[in-house]
Coordinates of C-alpha atoms and ligand atoms in Angstrom, one line a residue:
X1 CA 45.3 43.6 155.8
X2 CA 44.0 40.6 157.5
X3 CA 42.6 37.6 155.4
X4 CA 39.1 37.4 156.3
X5 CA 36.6 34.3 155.3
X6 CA 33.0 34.0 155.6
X7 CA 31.5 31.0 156.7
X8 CA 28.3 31.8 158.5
X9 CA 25.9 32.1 155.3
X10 CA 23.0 30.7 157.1
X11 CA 23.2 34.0 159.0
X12 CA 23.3 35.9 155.7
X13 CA 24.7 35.7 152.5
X14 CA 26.7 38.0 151.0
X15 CA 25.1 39.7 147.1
X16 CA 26.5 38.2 143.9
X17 CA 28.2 40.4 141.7
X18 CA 25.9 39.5 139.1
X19 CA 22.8 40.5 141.5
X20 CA 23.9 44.0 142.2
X21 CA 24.7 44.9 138.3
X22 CA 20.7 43.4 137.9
X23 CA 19.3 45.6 141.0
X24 CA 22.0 49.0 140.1
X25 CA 19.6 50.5 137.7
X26 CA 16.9 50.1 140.0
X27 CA 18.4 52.8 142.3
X28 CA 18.7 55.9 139.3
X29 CA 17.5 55.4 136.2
X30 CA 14.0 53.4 136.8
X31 CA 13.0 54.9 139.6
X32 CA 9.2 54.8 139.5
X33 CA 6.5 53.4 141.5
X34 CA 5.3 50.5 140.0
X35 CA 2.1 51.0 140.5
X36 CA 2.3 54.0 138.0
X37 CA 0.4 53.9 135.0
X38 CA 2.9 56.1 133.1
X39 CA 6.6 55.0 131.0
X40 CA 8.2 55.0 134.5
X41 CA 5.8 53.0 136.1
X42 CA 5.6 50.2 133.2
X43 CA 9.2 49.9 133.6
X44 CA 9.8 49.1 137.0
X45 CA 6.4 46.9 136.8
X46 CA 7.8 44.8 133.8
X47 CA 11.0 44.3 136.4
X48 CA 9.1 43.1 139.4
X49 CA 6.6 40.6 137.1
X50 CA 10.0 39.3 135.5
X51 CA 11.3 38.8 139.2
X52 CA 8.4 36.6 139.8
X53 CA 8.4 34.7 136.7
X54 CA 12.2 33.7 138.4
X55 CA 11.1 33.4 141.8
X56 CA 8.0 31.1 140.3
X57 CA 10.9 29.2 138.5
X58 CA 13.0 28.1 141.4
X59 CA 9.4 27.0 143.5
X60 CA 7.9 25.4 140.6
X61 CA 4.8 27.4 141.1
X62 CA 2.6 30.1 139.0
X63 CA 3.8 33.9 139.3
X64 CA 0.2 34.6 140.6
X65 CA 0.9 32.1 143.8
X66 CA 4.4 34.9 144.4
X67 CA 3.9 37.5 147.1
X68 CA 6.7 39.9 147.6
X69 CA 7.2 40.1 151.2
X70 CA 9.9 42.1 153.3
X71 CA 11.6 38.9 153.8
X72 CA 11.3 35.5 156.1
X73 CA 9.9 36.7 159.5
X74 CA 7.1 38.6 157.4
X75 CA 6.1 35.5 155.2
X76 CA 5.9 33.1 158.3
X77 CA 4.3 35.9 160.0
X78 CA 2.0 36.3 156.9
X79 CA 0.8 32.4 156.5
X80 CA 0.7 32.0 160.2
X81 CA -1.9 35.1 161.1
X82 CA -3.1 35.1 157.9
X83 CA -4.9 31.9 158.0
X84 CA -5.5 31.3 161.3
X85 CA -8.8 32.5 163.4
X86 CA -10.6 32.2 167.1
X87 CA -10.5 28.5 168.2
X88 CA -8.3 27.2 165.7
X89 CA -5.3 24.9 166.1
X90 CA -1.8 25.2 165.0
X91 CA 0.6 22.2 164.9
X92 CA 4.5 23.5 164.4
X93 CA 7.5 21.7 165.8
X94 CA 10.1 22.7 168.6
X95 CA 13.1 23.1 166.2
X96 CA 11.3 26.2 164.2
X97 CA 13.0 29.6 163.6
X98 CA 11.5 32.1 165.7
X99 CA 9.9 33.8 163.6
X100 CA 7.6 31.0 164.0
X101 CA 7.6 29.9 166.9
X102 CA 7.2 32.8 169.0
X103 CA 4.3 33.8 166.1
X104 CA 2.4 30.6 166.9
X105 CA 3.0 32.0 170.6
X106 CA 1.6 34.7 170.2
X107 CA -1.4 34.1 168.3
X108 CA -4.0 34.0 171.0
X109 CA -3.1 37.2 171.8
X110 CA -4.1 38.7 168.9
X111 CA -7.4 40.1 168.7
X112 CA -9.8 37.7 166.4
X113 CA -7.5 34.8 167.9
X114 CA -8.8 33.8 171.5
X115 CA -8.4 30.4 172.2
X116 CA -5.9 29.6 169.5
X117 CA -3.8 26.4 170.7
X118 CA -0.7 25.1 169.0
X119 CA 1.0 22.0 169.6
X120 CA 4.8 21.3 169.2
X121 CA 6.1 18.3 167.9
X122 CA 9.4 17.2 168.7
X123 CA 12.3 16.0 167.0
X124 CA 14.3 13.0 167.8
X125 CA 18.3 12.6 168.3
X126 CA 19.0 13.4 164.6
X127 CA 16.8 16.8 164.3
X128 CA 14.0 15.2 162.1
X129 CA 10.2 15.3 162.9
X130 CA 8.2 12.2 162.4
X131 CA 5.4 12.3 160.2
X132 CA 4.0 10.0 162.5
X133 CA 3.8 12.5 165.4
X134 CA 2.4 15.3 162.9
X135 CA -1.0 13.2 162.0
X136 CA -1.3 12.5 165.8
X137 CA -1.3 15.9 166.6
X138 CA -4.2 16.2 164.5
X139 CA -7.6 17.6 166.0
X140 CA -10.8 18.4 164.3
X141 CA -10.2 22.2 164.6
X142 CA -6.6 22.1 163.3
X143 CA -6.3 24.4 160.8
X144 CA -2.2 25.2 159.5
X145 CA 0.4 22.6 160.2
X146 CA 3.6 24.7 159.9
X147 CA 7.1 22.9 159.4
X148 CA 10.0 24.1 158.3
X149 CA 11.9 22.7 155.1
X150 CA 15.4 23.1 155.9
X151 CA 16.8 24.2 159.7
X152 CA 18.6 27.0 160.1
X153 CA 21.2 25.8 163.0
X154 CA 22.0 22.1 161.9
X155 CA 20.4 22.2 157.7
X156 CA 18.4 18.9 158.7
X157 CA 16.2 18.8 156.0
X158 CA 12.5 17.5 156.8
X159 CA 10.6 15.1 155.6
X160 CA 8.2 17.4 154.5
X161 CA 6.2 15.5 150.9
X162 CA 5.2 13.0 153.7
X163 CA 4.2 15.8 156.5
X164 CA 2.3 17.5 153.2
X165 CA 0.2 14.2 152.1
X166 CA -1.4 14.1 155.8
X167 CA -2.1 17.5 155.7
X168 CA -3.5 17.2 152.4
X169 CA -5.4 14.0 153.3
X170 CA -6.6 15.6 156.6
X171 CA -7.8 19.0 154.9
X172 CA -5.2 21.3 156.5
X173 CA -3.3 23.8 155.1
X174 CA 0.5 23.3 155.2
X175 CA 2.7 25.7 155.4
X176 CA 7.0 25.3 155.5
X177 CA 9.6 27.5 156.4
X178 CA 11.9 27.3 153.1
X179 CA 14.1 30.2 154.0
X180 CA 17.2 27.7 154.8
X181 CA 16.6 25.5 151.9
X182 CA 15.9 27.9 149.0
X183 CA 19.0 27.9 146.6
X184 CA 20.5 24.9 148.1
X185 CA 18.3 22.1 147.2
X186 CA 15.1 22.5 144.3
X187 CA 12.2 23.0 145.7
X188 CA 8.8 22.0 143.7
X189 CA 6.1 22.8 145.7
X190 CA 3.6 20.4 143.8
X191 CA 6.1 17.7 145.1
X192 CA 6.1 19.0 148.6
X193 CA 2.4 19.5 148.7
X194 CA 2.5 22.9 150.6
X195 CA 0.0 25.6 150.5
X196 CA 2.5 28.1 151.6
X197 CA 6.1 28.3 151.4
X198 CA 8.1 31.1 152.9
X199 CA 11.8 32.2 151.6
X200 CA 13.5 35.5 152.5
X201 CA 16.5 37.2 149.5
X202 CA 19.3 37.8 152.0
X203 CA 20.1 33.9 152.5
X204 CA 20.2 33.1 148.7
X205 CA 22.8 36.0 147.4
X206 CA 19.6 39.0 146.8
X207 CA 19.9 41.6 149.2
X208 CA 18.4 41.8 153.1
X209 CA 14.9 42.9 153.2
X210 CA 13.2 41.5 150.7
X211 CA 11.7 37.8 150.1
X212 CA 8.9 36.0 149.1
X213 CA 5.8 33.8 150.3
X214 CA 4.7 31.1 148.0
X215 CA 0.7 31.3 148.5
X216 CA -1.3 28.5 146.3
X217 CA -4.2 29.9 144.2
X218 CA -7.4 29.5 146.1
X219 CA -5.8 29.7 149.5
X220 CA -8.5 32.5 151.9
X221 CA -5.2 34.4 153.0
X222 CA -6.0 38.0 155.5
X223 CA -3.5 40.5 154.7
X224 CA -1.7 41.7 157.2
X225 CA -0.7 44.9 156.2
X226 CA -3.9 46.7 154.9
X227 CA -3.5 50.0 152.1
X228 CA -3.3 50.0 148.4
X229 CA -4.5 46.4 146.1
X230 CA -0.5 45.7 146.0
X231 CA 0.5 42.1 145.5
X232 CA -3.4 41.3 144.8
X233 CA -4.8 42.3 147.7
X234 CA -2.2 40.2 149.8
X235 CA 0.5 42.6 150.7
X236 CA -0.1 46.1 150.6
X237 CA 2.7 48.7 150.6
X238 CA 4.4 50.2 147.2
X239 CA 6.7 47.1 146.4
X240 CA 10.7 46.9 147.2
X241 CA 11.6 47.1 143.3
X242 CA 15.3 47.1 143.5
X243 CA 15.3 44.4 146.5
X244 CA 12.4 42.6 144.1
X245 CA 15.0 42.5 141.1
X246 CA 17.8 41.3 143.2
X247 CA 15.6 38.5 144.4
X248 CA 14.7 37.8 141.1
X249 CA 18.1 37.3 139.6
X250 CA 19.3 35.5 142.7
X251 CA 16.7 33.2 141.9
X252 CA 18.1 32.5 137.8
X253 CA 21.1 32.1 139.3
X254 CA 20.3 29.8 141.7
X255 CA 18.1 27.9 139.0
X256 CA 21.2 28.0 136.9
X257 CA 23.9 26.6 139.5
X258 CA 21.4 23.6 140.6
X259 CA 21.5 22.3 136.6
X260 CA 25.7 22.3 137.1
X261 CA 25.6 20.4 140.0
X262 CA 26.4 23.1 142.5
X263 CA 24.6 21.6 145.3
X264 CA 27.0 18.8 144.7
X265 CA 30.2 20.3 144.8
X266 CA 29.0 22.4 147.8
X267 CA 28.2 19.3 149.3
X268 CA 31.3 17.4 148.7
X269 CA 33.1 20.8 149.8
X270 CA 31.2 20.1 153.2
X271 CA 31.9 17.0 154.0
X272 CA 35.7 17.3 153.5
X273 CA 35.4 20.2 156.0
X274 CA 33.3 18.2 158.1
X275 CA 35.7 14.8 157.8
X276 CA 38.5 17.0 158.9
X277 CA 37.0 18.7 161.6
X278 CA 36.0 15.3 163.3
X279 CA 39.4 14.3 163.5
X280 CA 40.0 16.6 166.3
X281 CA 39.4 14.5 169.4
X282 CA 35.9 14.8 171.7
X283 CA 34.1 16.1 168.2
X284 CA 31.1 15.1 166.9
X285 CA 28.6 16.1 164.5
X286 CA 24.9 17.3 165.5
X287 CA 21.8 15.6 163.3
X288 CA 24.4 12.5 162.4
X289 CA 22.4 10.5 160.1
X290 CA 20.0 13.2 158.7
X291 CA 19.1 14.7 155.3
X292 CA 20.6 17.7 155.4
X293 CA 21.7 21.0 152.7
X294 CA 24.8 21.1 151.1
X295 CA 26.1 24.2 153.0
X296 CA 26.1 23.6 156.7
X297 CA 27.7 21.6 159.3
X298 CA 26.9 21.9 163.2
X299 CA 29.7 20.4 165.1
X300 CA 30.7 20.1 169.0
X301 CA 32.9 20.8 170.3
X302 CA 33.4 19.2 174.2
X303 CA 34.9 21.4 176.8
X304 CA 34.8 24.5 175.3
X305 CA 32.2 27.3 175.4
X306 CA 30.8 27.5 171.8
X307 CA 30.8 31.8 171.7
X308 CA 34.5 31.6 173.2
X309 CA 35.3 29.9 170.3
X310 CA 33.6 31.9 167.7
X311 CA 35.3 35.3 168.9
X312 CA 38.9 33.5 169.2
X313 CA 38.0 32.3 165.5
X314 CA 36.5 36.0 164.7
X315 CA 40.0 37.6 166.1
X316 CA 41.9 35.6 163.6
X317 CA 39.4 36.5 160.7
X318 CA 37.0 33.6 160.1
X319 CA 33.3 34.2 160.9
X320 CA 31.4 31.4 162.2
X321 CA 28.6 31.3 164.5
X322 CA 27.0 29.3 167.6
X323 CA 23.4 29.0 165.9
X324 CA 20.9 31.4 164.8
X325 CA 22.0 34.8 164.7
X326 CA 19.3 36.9 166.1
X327 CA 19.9 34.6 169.6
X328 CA 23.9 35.5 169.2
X329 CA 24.5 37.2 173.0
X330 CA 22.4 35.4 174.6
X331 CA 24.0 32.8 176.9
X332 CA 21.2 29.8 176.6
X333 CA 21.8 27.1 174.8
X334 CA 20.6 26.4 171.2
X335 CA 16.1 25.4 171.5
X336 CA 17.5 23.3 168.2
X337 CA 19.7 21.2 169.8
X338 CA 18.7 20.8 173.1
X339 CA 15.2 19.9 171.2
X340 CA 17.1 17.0 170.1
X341 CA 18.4 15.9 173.3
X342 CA 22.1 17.4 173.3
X343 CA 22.9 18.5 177.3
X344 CA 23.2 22.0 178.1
X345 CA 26.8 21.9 178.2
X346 CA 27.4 19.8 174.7
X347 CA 24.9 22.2 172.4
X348 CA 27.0 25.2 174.4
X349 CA 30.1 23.7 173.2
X350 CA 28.9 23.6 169.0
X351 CA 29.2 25.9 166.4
X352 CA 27.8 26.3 163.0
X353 CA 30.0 26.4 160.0
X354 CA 27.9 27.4 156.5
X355 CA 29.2 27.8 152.9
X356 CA 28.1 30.0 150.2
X357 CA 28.5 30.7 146.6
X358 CA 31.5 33.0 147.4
X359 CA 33.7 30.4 149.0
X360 CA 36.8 28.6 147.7
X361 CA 38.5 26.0 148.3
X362 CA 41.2 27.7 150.3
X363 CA 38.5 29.1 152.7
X364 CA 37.5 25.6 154.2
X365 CA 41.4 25.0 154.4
X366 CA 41.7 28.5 156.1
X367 CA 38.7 27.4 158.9
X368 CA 40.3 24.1 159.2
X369 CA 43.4 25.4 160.6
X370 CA 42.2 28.1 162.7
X371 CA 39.8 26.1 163.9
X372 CA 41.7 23.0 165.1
X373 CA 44.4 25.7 166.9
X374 CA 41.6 27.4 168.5
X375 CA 39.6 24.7 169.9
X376 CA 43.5 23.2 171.3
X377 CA 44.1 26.8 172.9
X378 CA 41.1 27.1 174.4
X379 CA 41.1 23.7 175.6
X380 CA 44.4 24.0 177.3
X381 CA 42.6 26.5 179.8
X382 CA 39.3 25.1 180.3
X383 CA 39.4 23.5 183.3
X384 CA 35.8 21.4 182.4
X385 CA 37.9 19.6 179.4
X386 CA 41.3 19.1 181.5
X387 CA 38.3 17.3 184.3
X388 CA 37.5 15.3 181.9
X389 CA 40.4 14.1 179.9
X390 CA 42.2 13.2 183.2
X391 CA 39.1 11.6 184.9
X392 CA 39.3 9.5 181.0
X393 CA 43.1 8.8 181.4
Ligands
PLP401 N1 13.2 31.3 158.9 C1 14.5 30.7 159.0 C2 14.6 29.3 158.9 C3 15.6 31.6 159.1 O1 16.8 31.0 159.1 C4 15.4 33.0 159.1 C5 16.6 33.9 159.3 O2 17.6 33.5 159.9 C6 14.1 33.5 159.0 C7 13.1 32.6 159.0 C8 13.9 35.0 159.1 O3 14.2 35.5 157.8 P1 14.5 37.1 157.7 O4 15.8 37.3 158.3 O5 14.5 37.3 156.2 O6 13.4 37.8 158.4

């Protein structure tokens, strides 16, 4: 059978071992509704408060401030409509996921919203906002200033405490995407100042479909979803329990690895990939110079077509990607790096390599092999790099 090795976790991670024993009895034995006053009912309740006592552990928040959500797009979707009305303004940056950007969008459009504006700050060469540009944005109607924590294509990590101190000093509520960063760096969202903090299960090791929006006590959220009191009152919709477990333990465990230095090694693990992968001539790395998670590197490639390069890998068994997943097929270049100033052509030409728990060593030696044999065969036939290695010569 053909060795196979994973290395596009940003995409999705695959479940630990150790979170599918915790979610298995969740599928026969406790079966019930956890809104059930009955024996089957307490049961699975007990499980899903548990999960939230570990969910709160990893944010550094209270249980109550934990609503179960269906995973990242819903919780970004959740903060963004659910605390913005008519007139207000938004302030986001041009680097976001899109399941908030094209929710900021599309929030005039939505009835109770006319006249909604958002403005998008952008990023400079390395992939980081300024704070700077943030509190200029501000107007007196501004209302949510949403940021993300971590990025999803490069793993720039934002300077989000300061971002949270305007907002708090200004009166706005602040919300961050933490989807990216959740289980690869702590999170404390006293330190980060946030009023909301989205993260989704299926990029931390819990399963896809399930996540979690961090919402601080006090904080006039609308539900989106309206039916039973579920979630008090801020998500209706009988509750994921299985998917809610799985998140739970992913959380311990991701608790867990941060006090044995796992970020660390992960990091170190990186960067030897990284240092190796840069050897290959006309390489260079995308957010040089920037905070970033342990797991992921964004490299280009010059001369090559990025998705050419990600099925030659795929054919010889390592999965990679060119960026964000749900954009995979398209043929524009990545909003996240052209956002920071890389041409057409060079953000085309990068991929995204991204660890996870289940890697070993021999996986980054693996990538580093196929990778540097690929890159040379394709570069033999592209006529763009033979242009401009003999126009160098
Ligand atoms: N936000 C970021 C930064 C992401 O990377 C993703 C998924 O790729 C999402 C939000 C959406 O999360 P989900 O897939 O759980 O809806």
């Amino acid at each position: 059978m053909m060795r196979r090795v994973y290395l596009d976790n940003n995409a999705t991670t695959p479940v630990l071992p150790e979170v599918l024993e915790a979610m298995r009895p969740y599928f026969g034995e406790h079966f019930g509704n956890a809104s059930s006053i009955h024996h089957h009912g307490q049961e699975t309740r007990a499980a899903v408060e548990r999960a939230r006592e570990s969910v709160a552990a990893l944010l550094g928040c209270r249980a109550s401030e934990v609503v179960f959500t269906s995973g990242g797009t819903e919780g970004d979707n959740l903060a963004i409509f659910g605390l913005t009305r008519e007139g207000d303004h938004v302030i986001t940056s041009t680097i976001e996921h899109h399941a908030v950007l094209n929710s900021c969008k599309h929030l005039a459009k939505y009835p109770g919203m006319a006249g909604c504006e958002v403005t998008y700050v952008p990023v400079d060469g390395r992939g980081l906002v300024d704070p700077a540009d943030v509190k200029r944005a501000i107007r007196p109607k501004t209302k949510l200033i949403t940021i993300m924590l971590a990025n999803n294509e490069t793993g720039v990590v934002q300077p989000i405490a300061e971002i949270g101190k305007i907002a708090a000093e200004a009166d706005i509520y602040f919300h961050t995407d933490a989807v990216q960063a959740a289980g690869k760096i702590p999170i404390d969202v006293n330190k980060i100042g946030c009023d909301l903090l989205t993260i989704s299960g299926h990029k931390l090791h819990a399963p896809q479909g399930v996540g979690a929006l961090y919402v601080r006590k006090g904080t006039q959220l609308e539900p989106m979803l309206h039916g039973g009191s579920h979630e008090r009152s801020r998500r209706a919709g009988t509750e994921n329990v299985p998917g809610i477990v799985g998140l739970g333990k992913a959380a311990e465990l991701a608790s867990a690895g941060f006090e044995r230095g796992d970020d660390s090694t992960m990091a170190a693990a990186r960067d030897q990939l990284e240092r190796e992968l840069l050897e290959i001539e006309a390489t260079g790395l995308n957010s040089e110079g920037a905070p970033r998670v342990p797991n992921t590197t964004n490299i280009y490639f010059d001369g090559i077509e990025g998705e050419a390069l990600v099925i030659a890998l795929d054919l010889k068994g390592l999965a990679v990607s060119t960026g964000a997943a749900c954009s995979s097929g398209a043929i524009e270049a990545s909003h996240v790096l052209t956002a920071m100033g890389l041409s057409r052509d060079r953000a085309k030409a990068s991929i995204r390599v991204s660890l996870g728990k289940q890697n070993i060593a021999e996986d980054a030696e693996f990538a580093l092999a196929l990778i540097s044999g690929a890159v040379s065969r394709l570069r033999e036939i592209s006529p763009v790099y033979n242009g401009v290695a003999k126009a160098q010569k």
